PDB file of C-alpha atoms in Angstrom:
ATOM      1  CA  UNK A 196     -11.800  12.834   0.093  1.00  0.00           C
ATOM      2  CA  UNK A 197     -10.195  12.458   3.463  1.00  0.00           C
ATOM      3  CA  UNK A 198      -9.185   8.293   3.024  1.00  0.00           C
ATOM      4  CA  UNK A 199      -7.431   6.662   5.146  1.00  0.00           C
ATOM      5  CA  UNK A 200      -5.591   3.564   3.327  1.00  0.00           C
ATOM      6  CA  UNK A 201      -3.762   1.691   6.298  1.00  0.00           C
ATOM      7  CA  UNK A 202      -0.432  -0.040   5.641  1.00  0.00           C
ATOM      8  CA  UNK A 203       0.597  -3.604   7.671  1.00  0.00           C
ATOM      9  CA  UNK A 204       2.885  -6.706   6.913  1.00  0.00           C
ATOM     10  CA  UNK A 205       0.859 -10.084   6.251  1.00  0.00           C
ATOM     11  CA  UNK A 206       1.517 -12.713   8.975  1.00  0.00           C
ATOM     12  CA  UNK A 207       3.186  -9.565  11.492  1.00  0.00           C
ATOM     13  CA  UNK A 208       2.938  -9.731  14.287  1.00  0.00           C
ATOM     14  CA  UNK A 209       1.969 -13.363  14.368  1.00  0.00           C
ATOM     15  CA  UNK A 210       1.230 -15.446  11.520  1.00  0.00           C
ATOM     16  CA  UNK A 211      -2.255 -15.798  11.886  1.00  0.00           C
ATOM     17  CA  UNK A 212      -3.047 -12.085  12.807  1.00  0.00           C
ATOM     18  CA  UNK A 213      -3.759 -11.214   8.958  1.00  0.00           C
ATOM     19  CA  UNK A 214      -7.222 -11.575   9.011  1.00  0.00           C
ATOM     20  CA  UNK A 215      -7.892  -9.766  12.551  1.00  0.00           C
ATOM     21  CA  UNK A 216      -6.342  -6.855  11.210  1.00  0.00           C
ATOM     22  CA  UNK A 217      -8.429  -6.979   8.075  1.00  0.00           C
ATOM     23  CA  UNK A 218     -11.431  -6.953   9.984  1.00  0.00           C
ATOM     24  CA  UNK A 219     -10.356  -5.256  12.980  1.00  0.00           C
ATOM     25  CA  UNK A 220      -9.436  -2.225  10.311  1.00  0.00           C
ATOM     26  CA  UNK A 221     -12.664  -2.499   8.588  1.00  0.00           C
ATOM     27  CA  UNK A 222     -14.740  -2.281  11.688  1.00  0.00           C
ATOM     28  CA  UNK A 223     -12.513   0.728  13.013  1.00  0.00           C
ATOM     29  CA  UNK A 224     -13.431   3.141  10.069  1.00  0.00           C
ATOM     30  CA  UNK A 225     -10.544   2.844   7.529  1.00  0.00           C
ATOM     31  CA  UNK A 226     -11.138   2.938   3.803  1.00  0.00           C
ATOM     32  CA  UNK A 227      -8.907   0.988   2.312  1.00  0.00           C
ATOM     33  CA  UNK A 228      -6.266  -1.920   3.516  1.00  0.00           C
ATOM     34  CA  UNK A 229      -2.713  -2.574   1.871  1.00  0.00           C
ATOM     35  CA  UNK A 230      -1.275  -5.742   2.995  1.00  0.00           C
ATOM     36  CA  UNK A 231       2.874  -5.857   2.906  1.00  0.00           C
ATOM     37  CA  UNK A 232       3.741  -9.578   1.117  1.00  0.00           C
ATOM     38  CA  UNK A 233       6.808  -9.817   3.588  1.00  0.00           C
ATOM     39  CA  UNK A 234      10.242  -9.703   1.462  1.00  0.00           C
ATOM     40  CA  UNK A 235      14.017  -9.961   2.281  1.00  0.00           C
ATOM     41  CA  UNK A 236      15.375  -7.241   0.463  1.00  0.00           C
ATOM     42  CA  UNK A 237      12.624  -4.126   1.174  1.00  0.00           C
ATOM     43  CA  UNK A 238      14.170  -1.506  -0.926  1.00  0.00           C
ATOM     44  CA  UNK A 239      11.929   0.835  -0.295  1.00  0.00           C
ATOM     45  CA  UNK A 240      10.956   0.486   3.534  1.00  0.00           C
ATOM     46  CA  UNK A 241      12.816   1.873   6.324  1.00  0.00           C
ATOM     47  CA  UNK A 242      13.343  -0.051   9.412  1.00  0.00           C
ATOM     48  CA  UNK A 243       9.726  -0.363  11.191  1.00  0.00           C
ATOM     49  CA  UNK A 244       8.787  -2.281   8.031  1.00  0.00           C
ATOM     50  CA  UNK A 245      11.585  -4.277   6.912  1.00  0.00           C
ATOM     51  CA  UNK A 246      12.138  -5.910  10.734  1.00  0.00           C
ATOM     52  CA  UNK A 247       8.133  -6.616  10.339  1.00  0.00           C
ATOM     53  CA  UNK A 248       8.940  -8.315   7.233  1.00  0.00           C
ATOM     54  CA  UNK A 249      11.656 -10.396   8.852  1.00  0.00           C
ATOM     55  CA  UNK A 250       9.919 -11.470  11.844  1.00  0.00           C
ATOM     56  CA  UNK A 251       6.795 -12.543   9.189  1.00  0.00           C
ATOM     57  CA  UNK A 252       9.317 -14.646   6.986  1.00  0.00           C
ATOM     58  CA  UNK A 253      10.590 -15.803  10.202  1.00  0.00           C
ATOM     59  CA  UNK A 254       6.836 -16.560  11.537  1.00  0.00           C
ATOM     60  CA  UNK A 255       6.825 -18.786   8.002  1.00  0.00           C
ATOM     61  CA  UNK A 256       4.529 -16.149   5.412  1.00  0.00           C
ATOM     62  CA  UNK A 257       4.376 -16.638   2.053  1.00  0.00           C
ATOM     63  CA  UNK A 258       2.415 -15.563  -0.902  1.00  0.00           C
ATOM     64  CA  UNK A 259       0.886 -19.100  -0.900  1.00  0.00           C
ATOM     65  CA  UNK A 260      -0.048 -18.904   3.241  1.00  0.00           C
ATOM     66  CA  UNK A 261      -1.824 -15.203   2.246  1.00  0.00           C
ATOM     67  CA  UNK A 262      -3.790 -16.224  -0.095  1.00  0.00           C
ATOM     68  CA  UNK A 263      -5.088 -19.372   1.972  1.00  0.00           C
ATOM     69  CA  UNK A 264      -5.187 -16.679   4.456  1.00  0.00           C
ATOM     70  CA  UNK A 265      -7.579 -14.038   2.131  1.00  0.00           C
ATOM     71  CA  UNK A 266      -9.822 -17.231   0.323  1.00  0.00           C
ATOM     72  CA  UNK A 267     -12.691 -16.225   2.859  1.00  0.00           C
ATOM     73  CA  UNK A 268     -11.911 -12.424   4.034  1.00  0.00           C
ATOM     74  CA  UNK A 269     -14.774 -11.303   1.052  1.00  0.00           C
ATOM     75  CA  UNK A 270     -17.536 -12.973   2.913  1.00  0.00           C
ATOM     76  CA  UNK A 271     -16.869 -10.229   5.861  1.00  0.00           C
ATOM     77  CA  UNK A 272     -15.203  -7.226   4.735  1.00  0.00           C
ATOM     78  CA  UNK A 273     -16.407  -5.132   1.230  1.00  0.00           C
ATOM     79  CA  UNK A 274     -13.388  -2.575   1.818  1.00  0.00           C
ATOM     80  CA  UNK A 275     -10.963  -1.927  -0.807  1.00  0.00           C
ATOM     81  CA  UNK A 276      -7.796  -4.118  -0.498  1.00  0.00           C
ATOM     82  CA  UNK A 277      -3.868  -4.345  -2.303  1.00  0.00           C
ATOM     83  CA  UNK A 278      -1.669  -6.231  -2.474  1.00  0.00           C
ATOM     84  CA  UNK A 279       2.011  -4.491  -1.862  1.00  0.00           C
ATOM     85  CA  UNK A 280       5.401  -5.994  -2.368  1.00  0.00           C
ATOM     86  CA  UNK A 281       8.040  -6.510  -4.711  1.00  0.00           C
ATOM     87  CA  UNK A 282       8.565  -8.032  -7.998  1.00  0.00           C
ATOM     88  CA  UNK A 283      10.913 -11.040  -7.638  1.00  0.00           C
ATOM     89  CA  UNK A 284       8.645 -13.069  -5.127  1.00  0.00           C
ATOM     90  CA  UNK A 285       5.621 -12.760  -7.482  1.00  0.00           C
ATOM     91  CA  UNK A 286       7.466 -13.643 -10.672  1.00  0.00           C
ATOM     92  CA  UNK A 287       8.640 -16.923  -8.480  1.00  0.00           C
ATOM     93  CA  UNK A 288       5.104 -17.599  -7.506  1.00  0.00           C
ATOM     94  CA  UNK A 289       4.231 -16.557 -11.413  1.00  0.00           C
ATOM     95  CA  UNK A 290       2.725 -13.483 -12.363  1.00  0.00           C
ATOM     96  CA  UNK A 291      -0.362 -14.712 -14.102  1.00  0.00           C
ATOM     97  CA  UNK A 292      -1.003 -17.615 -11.109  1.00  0.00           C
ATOM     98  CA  UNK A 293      -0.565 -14.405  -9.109  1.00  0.00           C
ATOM     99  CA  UNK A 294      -3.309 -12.159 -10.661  1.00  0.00           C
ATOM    100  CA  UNK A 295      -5.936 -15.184 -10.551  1.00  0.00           C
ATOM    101  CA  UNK A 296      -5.446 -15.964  -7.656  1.00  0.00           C
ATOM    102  CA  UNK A 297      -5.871 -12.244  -6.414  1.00  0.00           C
ATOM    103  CA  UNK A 298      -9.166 -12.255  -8.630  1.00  0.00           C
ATOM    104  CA  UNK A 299     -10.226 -15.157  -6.814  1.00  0.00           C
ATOM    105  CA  UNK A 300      -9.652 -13.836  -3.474  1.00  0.00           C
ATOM    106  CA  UNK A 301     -11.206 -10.310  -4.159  1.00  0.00           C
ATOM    107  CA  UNK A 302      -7.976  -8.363  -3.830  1.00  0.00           C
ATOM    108  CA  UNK A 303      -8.744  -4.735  -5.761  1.00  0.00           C
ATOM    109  CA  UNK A 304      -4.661  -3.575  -6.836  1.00  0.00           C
ATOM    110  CA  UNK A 305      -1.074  -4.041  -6.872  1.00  0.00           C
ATOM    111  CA  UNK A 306       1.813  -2.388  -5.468  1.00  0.00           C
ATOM    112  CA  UNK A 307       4.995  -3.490  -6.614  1.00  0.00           C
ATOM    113  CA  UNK A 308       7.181  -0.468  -6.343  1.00  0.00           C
ATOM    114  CA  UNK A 309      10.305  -2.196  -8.367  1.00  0.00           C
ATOM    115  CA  UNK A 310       7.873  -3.035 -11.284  1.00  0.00           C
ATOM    116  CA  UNK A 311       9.275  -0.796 -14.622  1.00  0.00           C
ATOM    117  CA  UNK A 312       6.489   1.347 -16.004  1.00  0.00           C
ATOM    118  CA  UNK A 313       7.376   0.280 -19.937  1.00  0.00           C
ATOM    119  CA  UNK A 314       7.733  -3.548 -18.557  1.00  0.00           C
ATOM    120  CA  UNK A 315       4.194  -3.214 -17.263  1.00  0.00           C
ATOM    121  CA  UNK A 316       2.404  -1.893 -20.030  1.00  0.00           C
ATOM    122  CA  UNK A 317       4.370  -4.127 -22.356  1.00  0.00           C
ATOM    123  CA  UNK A 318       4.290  -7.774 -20.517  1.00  0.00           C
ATOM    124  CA  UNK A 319       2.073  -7.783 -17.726  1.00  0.00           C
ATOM    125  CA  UNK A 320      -0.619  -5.314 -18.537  1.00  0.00           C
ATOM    126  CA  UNK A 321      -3.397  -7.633 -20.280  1.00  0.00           C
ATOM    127  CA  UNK A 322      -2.930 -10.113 -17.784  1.00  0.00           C
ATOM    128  CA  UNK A 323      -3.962  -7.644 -14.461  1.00  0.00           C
ATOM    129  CA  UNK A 324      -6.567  -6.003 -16.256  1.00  0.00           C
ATOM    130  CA  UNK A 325      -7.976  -8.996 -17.604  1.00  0.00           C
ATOM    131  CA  UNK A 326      -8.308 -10.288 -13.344  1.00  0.00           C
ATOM    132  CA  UNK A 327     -10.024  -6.896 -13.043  1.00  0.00           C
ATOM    133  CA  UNK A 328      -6.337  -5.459 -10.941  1.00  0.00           C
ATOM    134  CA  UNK A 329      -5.729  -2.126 -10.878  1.00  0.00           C
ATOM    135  CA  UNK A 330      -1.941  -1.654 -10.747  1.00  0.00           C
ATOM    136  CA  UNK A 331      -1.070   1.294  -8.588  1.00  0.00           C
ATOM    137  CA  UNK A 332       1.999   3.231  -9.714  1.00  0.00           C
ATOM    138  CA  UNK A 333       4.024   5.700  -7.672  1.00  0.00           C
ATOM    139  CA  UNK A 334       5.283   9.072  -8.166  1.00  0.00           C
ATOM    140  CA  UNK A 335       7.833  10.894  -6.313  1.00  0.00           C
ATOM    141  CA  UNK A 336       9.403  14.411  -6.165  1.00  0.00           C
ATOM    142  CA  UNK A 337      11.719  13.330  -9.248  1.00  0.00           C
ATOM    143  CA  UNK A 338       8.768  12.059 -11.425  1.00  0.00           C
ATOM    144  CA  UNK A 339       8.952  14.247 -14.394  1.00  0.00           C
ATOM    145  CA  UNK A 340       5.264  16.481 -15.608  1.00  0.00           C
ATOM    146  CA  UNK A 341       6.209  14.299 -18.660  1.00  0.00           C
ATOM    147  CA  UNK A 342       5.901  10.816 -17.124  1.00  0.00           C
ATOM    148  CA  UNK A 343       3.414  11.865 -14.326  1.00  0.00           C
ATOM    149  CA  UNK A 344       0.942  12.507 -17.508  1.00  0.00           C
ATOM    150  CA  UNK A 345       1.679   9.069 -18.925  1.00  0.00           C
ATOM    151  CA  UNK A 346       1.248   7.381 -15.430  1.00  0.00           C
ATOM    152  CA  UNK A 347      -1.899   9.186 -15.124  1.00  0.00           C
ATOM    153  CA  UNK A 348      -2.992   7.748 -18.744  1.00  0.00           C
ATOM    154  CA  UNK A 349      -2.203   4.124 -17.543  1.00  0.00           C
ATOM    155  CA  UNK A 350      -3.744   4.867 -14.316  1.00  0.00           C
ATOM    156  CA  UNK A 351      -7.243   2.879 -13.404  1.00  0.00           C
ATOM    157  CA  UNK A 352      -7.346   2.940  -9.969  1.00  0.00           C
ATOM    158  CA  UNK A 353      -5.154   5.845  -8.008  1.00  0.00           C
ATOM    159  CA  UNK A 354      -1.026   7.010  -8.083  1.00  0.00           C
ATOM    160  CA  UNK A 355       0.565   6.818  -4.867  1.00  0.00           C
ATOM    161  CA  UNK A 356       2.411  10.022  -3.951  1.00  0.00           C
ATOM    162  CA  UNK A 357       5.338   9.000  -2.460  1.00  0.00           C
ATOM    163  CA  UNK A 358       6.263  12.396  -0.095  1.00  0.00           C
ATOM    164  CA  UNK A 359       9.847  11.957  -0.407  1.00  0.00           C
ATOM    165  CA  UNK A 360      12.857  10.274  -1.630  1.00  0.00           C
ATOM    166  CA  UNK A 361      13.811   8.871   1.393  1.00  0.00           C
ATOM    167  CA  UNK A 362      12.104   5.455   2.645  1.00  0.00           C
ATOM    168  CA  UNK A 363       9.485   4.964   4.555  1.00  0.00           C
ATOM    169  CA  UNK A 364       9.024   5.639   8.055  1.00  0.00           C
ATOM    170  CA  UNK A 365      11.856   8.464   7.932  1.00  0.00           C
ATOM    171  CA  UNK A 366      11.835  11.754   9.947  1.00  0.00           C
ATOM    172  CA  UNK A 367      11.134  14.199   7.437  1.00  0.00           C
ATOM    173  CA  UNK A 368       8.660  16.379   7.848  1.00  0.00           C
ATOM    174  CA  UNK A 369       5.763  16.028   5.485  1.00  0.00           C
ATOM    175  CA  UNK A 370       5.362  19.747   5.567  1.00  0.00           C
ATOM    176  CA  UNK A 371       7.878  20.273   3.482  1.00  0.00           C
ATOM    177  CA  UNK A 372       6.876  18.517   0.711  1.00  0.00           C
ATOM    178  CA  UNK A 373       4.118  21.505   0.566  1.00  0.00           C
ATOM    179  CA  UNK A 374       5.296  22.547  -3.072  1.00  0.00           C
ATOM    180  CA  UNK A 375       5.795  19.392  -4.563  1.00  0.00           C
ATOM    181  CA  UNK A 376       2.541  18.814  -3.508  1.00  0.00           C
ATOM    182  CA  UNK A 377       0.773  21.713  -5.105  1.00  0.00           C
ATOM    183  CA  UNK A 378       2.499  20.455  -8.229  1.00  0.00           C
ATOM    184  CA  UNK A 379       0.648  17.597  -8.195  1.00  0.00           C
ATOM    185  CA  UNK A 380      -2.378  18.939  -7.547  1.00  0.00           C
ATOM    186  CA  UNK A 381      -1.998  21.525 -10.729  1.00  0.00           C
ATOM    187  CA  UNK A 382      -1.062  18.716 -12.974  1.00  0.00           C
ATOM    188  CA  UNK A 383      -5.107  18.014 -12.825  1.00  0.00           C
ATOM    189  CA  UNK A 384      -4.733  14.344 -13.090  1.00  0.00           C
ATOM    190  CA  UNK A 385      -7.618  12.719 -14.374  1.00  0.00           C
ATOM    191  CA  UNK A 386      -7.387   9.680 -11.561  1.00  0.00           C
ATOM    192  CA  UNK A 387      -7.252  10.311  -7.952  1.00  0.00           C
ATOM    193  CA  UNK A 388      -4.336   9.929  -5.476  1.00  0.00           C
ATOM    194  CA  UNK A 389      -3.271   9.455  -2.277  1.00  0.00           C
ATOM    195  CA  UNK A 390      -0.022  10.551  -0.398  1.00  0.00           C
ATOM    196  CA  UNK A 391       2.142   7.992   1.671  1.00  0.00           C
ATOM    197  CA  UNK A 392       5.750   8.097   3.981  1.00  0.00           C
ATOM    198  CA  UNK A 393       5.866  10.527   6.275  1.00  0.00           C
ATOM    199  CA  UNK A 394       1.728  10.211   7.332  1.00  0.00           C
ATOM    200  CA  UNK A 395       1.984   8.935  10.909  1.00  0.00           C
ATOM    201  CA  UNK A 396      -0.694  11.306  13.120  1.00  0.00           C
ATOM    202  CA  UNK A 397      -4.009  13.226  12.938  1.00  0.00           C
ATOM    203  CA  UNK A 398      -1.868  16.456  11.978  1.00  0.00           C
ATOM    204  CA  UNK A 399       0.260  14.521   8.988  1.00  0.00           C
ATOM    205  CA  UNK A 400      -2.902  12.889   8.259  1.00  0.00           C
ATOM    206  CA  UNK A 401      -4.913  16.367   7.933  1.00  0.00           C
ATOM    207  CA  UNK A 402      -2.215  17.997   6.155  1.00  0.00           C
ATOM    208  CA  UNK A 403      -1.651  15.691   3.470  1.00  0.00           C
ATOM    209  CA  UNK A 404      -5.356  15.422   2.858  1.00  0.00           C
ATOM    210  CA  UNK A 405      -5.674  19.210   2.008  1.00  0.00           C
ATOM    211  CA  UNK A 406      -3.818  18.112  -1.236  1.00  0.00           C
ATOM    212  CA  UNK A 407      -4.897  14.692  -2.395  1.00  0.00           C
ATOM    213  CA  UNK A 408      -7.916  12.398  -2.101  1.00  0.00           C
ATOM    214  CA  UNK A 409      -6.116  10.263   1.154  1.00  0.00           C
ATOM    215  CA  UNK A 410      -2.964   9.613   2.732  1.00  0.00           C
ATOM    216  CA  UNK A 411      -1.707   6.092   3.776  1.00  0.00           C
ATOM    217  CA  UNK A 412      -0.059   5.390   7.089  1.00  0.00           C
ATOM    218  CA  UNK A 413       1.904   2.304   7.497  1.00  0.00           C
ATOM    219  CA  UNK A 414       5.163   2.300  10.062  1.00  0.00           C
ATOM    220  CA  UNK A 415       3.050   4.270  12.608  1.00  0.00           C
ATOM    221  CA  UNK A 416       0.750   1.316  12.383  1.00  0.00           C
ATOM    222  CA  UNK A 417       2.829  -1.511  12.810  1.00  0.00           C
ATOM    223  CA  UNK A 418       4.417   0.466  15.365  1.00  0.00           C
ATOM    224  CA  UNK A 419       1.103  -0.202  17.390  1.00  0.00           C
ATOM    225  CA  UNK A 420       0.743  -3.532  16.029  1.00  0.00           C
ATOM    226  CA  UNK A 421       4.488  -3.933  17.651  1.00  0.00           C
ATOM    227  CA  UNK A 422       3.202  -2.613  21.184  1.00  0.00           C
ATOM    228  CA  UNK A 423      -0.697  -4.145  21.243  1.00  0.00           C
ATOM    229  CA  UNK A 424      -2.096  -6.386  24.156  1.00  0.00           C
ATOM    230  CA  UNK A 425      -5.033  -5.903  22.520  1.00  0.00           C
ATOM    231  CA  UNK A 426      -5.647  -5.759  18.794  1.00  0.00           C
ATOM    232  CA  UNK A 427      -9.196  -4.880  18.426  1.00  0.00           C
ATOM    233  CA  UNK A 428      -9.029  -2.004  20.919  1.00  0.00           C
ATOM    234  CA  UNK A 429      -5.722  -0.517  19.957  1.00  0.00           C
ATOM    235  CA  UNK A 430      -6.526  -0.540  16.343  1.00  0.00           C
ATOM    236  CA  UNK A 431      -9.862   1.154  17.159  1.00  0.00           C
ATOM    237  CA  UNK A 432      -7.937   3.720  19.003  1.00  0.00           C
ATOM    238  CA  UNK A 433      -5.581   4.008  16.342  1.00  0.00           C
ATOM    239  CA  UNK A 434      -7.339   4.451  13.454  1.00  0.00           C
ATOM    240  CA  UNK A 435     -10.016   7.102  16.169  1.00  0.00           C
ATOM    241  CA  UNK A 436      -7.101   9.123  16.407  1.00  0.00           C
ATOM    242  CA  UNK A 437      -6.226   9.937  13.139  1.00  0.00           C
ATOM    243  CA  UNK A 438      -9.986   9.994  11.590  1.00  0.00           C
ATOM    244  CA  UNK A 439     -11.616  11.586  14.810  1.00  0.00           C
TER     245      UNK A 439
END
């Protein structure tokens, strides 16, 4: 209950600042790390994210660079980490070179938000589960009781509750979402879940937490990130102020 899964683009804001974060985050108190693999063509991030994943191209990251980036980060931090991106850069790099070489890094999950449920189960399946990969799969207020119950039966690790339709980073207000996510919480879905866009304070924080097992904040991060002298202290402070 009450996890904090913290969102922020590999090689943003400077190439090498991957692994500070990582650790930085770990010593601050979060639970769980999702690292953005930095893509052209974000569909589903709003702006915070997508110039983050410019200026990271443009700093020279690649799938390759993170992964000679991650080859050590298991011999100082035990937290929970993902993987997030899209689907075209990892079927470039090649999908099963891609799960070993998670496997061999100690990455936990996927999040490829573009990836078709039936393709998964069908083609690429075996191949994460047999590099011990959870694939995360997300739901959002247009995800039928019919295939919420299916994602929740293909489900080993948690669903990502995506608060609205919208990207990420937009100026809804998570309290709205309020019904859709009672819904979710009377579907009694065998795996846990956590709740992301929108989550950017203590309050959004607190709020989505009443309903699911964590939330996941991610432009209100790299937002800091953006503004930081000082990464150790402002993600400290950060990560403080929404955990207390």
């Amino acid at each position: 209950k009450n996890l904090l899964n913290i969102y922020f683009t590999a090689g943003y804001p400077a190439i090498d600042d991957t692994c500070k974060i990582i650790k930085a985050l770990d010593a601050a108190g979060a639970d769980m790390i999702e690292i953005g693999m930095p893509f052209s063509d974000p569909l589903a991030d709003g702006p915070t994210i997508q110039k983050s994943s410019e200026l990271a191209l443009e700093n020279g990251m690649t799938i390759k660079l993170l992964f000679d980036q991650l080859k050590s980060i298991r011999d100082e931090v035990s937290l929970p980490i993902l993987l997030m991106g899209y689907l075209n850069p990892v079927l470039q790099y090649g999908i099963e070179a891609f799960c070993k070489k998670c496997a061999e890094v100690g990455i936990d999950g996927i999040i490829l938000p573009d990836l078709p449920f039936d393709e998964y189960n069908e083609r690429y399946k075996q191949i994460f589960e047999a590099n011990n990969l959870s694939n995360v799969f997300l739901v959002t207020p247009q995800t039928s009781p019919a295939r919420l119950k299916k994602i929740d039966e293909s489900t080993q690790g948690f669903i990502y509750v995506v608060s609205t339709n919208s990207t990420t980073g937009n100026s809804k207000s998570i309290q709205d979402a309020k019904e859709y996510f009672q819904s979710i919480q009377s579907a009694n879905l065998a795996n846990p879940y956590m709740i992301g866009f929108n989550i950017h304070d203590k309050e959004t924080f607190s709020f989505a937490t009443e309903y699911a097992n964590g939330a996941i904040i991610g432009s209100a991060f790299i937002n800091m990130l953006t503004k930081s002298k000082d990464l150790d202290a402002d993600i400290k402070k950060f990560i403080t102020g929404i955990k207390g």
